[in-house]
Short mmCIF file of C-alpha atoms and ligand atoms in Angstrom, two decimals:
data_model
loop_
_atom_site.label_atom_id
_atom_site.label_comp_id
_atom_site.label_asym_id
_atom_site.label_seq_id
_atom_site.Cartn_x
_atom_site.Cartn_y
_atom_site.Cartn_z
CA UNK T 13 45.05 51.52 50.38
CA UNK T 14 47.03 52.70 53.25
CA UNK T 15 50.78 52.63 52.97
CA UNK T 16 51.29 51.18 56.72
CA UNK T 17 52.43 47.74 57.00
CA UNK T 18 51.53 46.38 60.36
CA UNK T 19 52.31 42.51 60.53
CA UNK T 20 49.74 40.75 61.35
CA UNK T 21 51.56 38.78 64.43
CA UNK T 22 51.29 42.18 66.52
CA UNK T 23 47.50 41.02 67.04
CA UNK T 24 47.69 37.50 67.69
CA UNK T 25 44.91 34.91 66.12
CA UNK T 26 42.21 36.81 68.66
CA UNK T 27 43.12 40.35 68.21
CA UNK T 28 42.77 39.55 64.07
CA UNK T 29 39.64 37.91 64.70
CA UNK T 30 38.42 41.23 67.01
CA UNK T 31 39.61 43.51 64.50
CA UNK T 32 37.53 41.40 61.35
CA UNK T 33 34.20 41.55 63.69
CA UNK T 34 34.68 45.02 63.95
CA UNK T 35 34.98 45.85 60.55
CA UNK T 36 31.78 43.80 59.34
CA UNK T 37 29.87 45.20 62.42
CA UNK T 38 27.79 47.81 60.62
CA UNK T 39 26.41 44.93 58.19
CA UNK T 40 22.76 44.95 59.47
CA UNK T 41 22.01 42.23 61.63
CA UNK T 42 18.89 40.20 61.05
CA UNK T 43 16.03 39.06 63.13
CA UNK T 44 16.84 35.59 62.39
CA UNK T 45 20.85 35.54 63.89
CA UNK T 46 20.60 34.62 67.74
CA UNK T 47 24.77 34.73 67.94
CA UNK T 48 27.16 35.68 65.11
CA UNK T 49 30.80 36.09 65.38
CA UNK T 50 32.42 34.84 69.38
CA UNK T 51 31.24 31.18 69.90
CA UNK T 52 32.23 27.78 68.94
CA UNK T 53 29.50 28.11 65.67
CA UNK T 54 27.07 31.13 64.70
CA UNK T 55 23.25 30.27 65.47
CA UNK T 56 20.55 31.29 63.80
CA UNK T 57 16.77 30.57 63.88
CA UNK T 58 15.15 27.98 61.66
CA UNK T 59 11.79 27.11 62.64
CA UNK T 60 9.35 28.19 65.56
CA UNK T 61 12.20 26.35 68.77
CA UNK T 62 14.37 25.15 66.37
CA UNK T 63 18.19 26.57 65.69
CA UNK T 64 20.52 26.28 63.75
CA UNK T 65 24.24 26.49 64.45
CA UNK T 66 27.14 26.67 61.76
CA UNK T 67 30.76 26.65 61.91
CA UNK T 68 33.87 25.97 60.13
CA UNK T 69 37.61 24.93 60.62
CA UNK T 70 40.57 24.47 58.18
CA UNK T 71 43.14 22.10 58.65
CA UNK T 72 46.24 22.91 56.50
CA UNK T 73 49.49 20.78 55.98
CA UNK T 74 52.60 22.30 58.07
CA UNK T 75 50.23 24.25 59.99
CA UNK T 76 47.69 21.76 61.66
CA UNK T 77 49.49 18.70 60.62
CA UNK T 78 52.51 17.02 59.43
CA UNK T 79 51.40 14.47 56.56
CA UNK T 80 54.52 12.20 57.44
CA UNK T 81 53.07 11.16 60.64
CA UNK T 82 49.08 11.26 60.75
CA UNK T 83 47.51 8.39 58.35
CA UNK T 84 45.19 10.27 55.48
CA UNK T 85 42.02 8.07 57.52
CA UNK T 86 43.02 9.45 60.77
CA UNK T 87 43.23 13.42 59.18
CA UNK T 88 39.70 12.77 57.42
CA UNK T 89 38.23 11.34 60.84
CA UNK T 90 40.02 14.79 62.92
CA UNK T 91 38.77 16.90 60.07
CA UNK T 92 35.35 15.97 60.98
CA UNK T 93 35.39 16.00 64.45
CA UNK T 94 37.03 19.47 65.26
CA UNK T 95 34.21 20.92 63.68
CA UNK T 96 31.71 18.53 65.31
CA UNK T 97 33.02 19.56 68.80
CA UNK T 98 32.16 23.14 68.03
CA UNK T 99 28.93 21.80 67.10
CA UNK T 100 29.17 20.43 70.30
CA UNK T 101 30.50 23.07 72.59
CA UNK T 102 26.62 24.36 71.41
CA UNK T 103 24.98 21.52 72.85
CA UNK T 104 23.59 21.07 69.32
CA UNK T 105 24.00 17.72 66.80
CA UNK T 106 25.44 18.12 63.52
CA UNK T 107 23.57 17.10 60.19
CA UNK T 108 25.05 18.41 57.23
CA UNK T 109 28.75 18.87 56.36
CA UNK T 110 30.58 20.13 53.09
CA UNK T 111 34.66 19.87 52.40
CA UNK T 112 37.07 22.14 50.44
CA UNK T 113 39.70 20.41 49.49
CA UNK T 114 43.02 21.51 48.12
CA UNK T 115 45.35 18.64 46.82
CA UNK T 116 49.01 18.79 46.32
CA UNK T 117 50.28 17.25 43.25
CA UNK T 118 52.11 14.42 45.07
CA UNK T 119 49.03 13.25 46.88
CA UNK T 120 47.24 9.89 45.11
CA UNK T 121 44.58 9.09 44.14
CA UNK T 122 44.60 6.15 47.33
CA UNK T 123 45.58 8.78 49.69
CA UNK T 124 42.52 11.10 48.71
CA UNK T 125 40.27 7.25 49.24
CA UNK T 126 41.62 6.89 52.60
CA UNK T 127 41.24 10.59 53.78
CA UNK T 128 37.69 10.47 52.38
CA UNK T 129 37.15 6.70 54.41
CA UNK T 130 37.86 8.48 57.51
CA UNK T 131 35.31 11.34 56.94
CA UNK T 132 33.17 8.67 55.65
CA UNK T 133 33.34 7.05 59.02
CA UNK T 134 33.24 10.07 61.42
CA UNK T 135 29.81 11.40 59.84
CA UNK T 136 28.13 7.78 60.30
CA UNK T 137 29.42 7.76 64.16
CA UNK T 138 28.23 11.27 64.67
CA UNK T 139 24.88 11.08 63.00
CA UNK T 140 25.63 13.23 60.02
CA UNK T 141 25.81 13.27 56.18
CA UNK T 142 28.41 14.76 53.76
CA UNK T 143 26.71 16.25 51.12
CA UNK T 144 28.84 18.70 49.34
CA UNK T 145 32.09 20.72 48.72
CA UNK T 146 34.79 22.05 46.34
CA UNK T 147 38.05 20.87 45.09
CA UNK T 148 41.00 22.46 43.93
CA UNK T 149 45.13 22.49 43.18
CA UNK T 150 47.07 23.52 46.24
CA UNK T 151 50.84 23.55 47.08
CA UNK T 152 50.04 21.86 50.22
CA UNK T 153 46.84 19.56 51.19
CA UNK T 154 44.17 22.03 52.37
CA UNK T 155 41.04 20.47 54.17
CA UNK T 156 37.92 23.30 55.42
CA UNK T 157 35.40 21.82 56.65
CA UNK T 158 31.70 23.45 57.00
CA UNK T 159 28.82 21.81 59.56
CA UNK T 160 25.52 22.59 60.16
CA UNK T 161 23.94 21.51 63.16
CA UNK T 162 20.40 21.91 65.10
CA UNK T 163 19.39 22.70 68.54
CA UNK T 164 15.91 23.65 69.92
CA UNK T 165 15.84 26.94 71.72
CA UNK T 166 15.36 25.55 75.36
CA UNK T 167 19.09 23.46 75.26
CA UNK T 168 21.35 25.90 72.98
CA UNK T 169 24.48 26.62 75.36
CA UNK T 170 26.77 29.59 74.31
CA UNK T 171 30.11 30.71 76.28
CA UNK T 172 28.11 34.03 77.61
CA UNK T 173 25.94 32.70 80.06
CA UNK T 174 28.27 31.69 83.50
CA UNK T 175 26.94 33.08 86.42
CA UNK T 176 29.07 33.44 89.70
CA UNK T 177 28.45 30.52 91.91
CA UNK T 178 28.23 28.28 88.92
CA UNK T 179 30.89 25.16 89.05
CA UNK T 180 33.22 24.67 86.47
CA UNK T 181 33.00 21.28 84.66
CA UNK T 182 35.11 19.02 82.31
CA UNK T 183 34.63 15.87 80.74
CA UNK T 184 37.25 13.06 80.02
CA UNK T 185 40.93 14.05 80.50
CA UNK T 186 43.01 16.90 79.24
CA UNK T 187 46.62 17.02 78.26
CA UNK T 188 46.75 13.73 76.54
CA UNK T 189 46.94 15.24 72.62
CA UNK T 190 50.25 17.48 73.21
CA UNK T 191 51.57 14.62 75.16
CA UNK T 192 50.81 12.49 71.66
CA UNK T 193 52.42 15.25 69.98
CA UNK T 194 55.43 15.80 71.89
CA UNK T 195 55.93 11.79 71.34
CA UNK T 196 55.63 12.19 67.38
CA UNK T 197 57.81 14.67 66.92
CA UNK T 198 60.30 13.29 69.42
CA UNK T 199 60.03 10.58 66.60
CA UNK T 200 60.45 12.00 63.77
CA UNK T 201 63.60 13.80 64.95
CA UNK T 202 64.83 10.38 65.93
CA UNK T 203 63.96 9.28 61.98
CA UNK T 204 66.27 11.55 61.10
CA UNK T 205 68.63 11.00 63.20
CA UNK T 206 69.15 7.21 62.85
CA UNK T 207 67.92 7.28 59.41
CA UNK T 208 67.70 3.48 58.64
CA UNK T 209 68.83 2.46 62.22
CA UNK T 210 65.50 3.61 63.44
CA UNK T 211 62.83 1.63 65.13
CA UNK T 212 59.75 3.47 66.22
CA UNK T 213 58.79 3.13 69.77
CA UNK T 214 55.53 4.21 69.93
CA UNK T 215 53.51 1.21 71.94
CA UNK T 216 53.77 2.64 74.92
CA UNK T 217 51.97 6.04 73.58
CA UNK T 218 49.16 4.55 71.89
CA UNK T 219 46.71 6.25 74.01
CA UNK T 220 48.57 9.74 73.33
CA UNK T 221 49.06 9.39 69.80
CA UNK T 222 45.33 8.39 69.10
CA UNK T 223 44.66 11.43 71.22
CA UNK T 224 46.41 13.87 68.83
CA UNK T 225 45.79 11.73 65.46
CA UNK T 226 42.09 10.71 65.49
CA UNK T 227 40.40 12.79 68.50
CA UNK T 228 36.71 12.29 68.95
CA UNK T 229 34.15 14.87 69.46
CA UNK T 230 32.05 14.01 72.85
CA UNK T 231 28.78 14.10 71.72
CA UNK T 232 28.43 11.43 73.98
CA UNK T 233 28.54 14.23 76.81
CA UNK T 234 25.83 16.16 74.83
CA UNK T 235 23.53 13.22 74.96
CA UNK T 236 24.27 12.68 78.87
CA UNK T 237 23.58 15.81 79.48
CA UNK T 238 20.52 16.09 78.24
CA UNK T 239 19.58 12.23 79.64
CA UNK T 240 20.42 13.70 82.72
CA UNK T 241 18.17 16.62 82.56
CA UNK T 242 21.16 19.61 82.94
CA UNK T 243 21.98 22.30 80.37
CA UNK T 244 24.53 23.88 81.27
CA UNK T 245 24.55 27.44 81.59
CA UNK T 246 27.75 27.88 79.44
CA UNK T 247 30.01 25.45 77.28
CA UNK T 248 33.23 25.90 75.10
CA UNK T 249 35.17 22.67 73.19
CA UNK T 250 38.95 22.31 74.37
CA UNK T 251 40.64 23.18 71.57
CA UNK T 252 43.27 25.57 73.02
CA UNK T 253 43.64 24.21 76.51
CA UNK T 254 41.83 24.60 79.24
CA UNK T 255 43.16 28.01 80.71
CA UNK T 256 42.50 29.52 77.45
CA UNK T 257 39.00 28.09 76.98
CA UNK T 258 38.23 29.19 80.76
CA UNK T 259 39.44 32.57 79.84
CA UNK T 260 36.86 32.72 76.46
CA UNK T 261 34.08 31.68 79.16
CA UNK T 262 35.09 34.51 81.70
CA UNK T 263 34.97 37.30 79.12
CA UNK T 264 32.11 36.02 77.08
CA UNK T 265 29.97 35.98 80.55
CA UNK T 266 32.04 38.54 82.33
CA UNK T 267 32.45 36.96 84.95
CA UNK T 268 35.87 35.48 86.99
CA UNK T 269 37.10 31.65 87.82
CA UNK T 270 39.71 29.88 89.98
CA UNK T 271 40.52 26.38 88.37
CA UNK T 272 41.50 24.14 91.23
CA UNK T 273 44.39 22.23 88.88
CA UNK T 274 44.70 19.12 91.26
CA UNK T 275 41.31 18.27 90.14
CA UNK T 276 42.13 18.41 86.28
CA UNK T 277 42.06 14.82 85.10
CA UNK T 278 45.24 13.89 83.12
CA UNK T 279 45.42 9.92 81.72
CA UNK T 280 48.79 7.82 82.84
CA UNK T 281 50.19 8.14 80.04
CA UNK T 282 50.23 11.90 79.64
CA UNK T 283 51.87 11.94 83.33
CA UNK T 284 54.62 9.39 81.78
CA UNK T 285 55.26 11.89 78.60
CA UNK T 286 55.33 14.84 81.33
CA UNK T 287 58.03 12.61 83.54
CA UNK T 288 60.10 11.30 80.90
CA UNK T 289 60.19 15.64 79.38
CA UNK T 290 61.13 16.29 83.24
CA UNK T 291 57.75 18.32 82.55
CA UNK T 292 54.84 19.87 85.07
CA UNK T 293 51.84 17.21 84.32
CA UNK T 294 50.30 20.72 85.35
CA UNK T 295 51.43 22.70 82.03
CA UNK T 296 49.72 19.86 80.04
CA UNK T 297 46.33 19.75 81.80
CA UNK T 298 46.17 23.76 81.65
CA UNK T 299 48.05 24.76 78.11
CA UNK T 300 47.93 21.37 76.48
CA UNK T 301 45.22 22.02 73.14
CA UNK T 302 43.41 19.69 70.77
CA UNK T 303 42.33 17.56 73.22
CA UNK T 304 38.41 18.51 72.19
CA UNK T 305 36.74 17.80 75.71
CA UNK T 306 34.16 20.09 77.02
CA UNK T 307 34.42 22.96 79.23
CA UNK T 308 31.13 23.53 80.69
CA UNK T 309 29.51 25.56 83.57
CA UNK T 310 26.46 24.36 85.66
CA UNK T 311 24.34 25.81 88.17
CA UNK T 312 25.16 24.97 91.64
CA UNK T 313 21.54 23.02 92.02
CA UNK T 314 23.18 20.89 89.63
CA UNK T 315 26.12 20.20 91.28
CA UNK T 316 24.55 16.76 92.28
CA UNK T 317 24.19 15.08 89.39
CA UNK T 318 27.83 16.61 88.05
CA UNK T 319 29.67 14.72 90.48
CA UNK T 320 27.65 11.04 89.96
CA UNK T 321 27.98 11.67 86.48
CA UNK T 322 31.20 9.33 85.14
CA UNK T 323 33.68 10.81 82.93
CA UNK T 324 33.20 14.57 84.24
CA UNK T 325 35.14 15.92 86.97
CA UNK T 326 34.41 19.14 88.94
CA UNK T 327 37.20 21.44 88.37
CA UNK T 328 36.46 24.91 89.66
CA UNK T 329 33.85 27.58 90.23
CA UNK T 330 33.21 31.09 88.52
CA UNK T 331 33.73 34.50 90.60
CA UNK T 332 33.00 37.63 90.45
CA UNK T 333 34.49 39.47 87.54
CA UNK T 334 37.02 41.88 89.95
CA UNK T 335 39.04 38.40 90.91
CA UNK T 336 39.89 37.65 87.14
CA UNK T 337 41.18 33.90 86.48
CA UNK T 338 43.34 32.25 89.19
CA UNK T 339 44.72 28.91 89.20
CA UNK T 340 44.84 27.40 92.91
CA UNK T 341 47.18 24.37 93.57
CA UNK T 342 48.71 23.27 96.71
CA UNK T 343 52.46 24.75 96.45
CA UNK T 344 51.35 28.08 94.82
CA UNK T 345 48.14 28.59 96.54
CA UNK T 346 46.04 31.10 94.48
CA UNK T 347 47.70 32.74 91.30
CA UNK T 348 46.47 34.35 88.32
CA UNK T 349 46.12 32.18 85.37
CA UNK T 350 47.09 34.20 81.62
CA UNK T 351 45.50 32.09 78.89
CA UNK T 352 48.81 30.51 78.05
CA UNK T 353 50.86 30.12 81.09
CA UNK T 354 51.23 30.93 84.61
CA UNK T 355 51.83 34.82 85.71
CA UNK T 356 53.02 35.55 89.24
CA UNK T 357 51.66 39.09 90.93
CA UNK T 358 55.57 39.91 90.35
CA UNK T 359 56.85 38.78 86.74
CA UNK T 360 60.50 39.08 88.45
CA UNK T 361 59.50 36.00 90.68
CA UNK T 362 58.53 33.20 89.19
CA UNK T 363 57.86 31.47 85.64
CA UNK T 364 55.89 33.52 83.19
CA UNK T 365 55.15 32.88 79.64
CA UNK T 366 53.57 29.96 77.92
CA UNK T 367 54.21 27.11 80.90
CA UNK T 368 55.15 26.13 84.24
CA UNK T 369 58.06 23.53 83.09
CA UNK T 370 61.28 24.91 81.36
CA UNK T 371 61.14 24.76 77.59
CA UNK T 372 57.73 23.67 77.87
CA UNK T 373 55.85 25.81 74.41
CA UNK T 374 53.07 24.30 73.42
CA UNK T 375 53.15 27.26 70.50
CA UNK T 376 55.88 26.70 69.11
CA UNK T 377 54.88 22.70 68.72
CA UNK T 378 51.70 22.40 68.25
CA UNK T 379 50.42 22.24 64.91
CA UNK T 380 46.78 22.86 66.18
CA UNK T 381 48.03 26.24 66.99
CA UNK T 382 46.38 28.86 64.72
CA UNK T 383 48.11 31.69 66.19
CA UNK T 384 49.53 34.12 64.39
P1 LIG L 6 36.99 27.73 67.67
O1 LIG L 6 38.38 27.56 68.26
O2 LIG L 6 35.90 27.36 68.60
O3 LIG L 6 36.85 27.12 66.29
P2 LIG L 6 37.79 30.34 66.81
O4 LIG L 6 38.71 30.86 67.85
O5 LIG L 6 38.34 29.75 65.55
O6 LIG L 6 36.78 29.30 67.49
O7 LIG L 6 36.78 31.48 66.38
C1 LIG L 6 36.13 32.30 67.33
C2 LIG L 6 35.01 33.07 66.64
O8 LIG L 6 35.52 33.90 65.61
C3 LIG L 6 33.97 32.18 65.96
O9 LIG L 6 32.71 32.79 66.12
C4 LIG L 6 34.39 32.19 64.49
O10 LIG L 6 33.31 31.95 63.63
C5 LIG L 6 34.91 33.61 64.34
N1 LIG L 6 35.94 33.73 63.27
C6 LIG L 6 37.18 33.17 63.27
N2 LIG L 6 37.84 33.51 62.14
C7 LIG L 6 37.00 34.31 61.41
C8 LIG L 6 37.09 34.97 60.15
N3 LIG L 6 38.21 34.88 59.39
N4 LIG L 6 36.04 35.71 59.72
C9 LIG L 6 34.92 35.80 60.48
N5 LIG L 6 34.76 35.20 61.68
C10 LIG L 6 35.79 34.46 62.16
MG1 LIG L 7 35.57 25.77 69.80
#
């Protein structure tokens, strides 16, 4: 054992997972893996066109959520789905699941029903079955999930494979889950402030709040996609925001990418959380996470069908690698886009760091974050 102590923060969440990969890289690889470590889920080969993908995602009290807030249905149903949009972001369907759970010892038995309901009801709207897991004591509720899902060879979609030219896709509308979020906890400070003088206001956010508490997993665009006869020729779940997920796309394929922003769609009530935080509707569409849309490149032949297709907007188009990841809206023209915020050419000029409002951090709020 080596006496340095290097905290683990001086990485981040993707220099840790870098550093891991490199460590297990002299395990020998077999035939059968087709993509191990750097997706959404690893895929490996299980019959003559057939593949399998695999991946897995923990959800831990006072890291991913805050039990005082999300119902136990609503955390089983999000369980489920994060790790069906990674399924997803393979354009792949999920069939098997398993759970390891960790209870607290002031959970109930009812609480443990209702988080178990809401898995029950995500697998039978995605298709899937829950056959397995583990259970154990915890100091704070624990929840990994594990699915297995197929593909055949001819539609698997991994980040590596954007080509310049391509345009850059998006379904739904972005921005919506850490306006939900910033309305919770906006809440729950006001609990405690008013204590029994409070009265939630939350009926204006509904469409917000289910964003963050119960997102679904568009599988729905999977299908459509494949109705519509277009694979696309990369694809990555928004689980980070978009100008991180665009970033995981541009160094998977190596490759560059402006992002026109005006074209990001946002939902009303995400611009009404941005207006009433005197926030940039901008910041939520680029840095906002958990919204779990898809991020997906298609070949310009394609383009077409993209833009009759309803639900998915055209938001950009790859470049070559030398241009890196710009951001292009009307007052700023072109600018470089950092995976968490805006970066001028000159720091000294303009807003850096993790948004374009003031005090706008999705990091330090967002219990989806898994940095570290
Ligand atoms: P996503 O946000 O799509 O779930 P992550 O950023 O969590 O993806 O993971 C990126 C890649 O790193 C995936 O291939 C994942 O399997 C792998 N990975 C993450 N954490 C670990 C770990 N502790 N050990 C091995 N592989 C990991
Ligand atoms: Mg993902």
């Amino acid at each position: 054992m080596s006496e340095q102590f290097t905290p683990v923060s001086t990485l981040g969440e993707f220099g840790v997972i870098d550093r891991l990969a490199e460590r297990l890289s002299d395990i020998p690889r077999s035939d059968g893996l087709i993509e191990g470590i750097g997706d959404d889920a690893a895929v490996y080969r299980a019959g003559n066109d057939m593949l399998h993908v695999m991946t897995t995602d923990a959800l831990i009290e006072g890291v991913h959520f805050d039990r005082t807030f999300i119902p136990m249905q609503f955390l089983g149903y999000k369980a489920i789905s994060v790790n069906v949009s990674d399924v997803a972001a393979m354009n792949a369907k999920p069939l098997y699941a398993t759970v390891s759970l960790g209870i607290p010892r002031n959970m109930s038995v009812e609480m443990i029903d209702a988080l178990y309901d809401g898995m029950s009801s995500a697998c039978k709207q995605y298709g899937m079955e829950l056959v397995g897991g583990d259970t154990t004591t915890a100091h704070a509720l624990y929840l990994s999930i594990t699915v297995v899902g197929e593909v055949s060879e001819h539609h698997v979609t991994f980040r590596r494979g954007a080509n310049v030219g391509d345009y850059i896709c998006l379904s739904g509308d972005v921005g919506g889950s850490f306006a939900g979020l910033k309305i919770l906890l906006d809440q729950r400070q006001a609990l405690q402030d008013l204590g029994d003088a409070y009265e939630p206001d939350l009926d204006a956010h509904q469409y917000v709040i289910g964003r963050q508490l119960r997102p679904t997993a568009r599988l729905d665009v999977v299908d459509m996609l494949s109705i519509i006869g277009v694979k696309p020729t990369s694809m990555i779940d928004v689980s980070d925001g978009v100008a991180s997920e665009i970033h995981h796309i541009c160094k998977r394929s190596e490759v560059g990418a402006t992002i026109r922003v005006p074209e990001i769609p946002f939902h009303a009530e995400t611009q009404a959380v941005a207006d009433q935080n005197m926030d940039e509707i901008d910041a939520y569409a680029l840095f906002g996470g958990e919204d779990y849309e898809l991020l997906f490149t298609v070949d310009p032949s394609d383009l077409d069908k993209m833009r009759e297709l309803e639900g998915v907007a055209v938001i950009g188009t790859i470049e070559d690698q030398a241009k890196g990841v710009r951001a292009l809206t009307p007052e700023t023209g072109l600018m470089p886009l950092s995976p968490a915020g805006y970066q001028h050419f000159d720091p000294e000029e303009g807003p850096t760091g993790p948004g374009i409002g003031p005090d706008l951090g999705p990091e330090e709020i967002n219990f989806s974050s898994d940095d570290i």
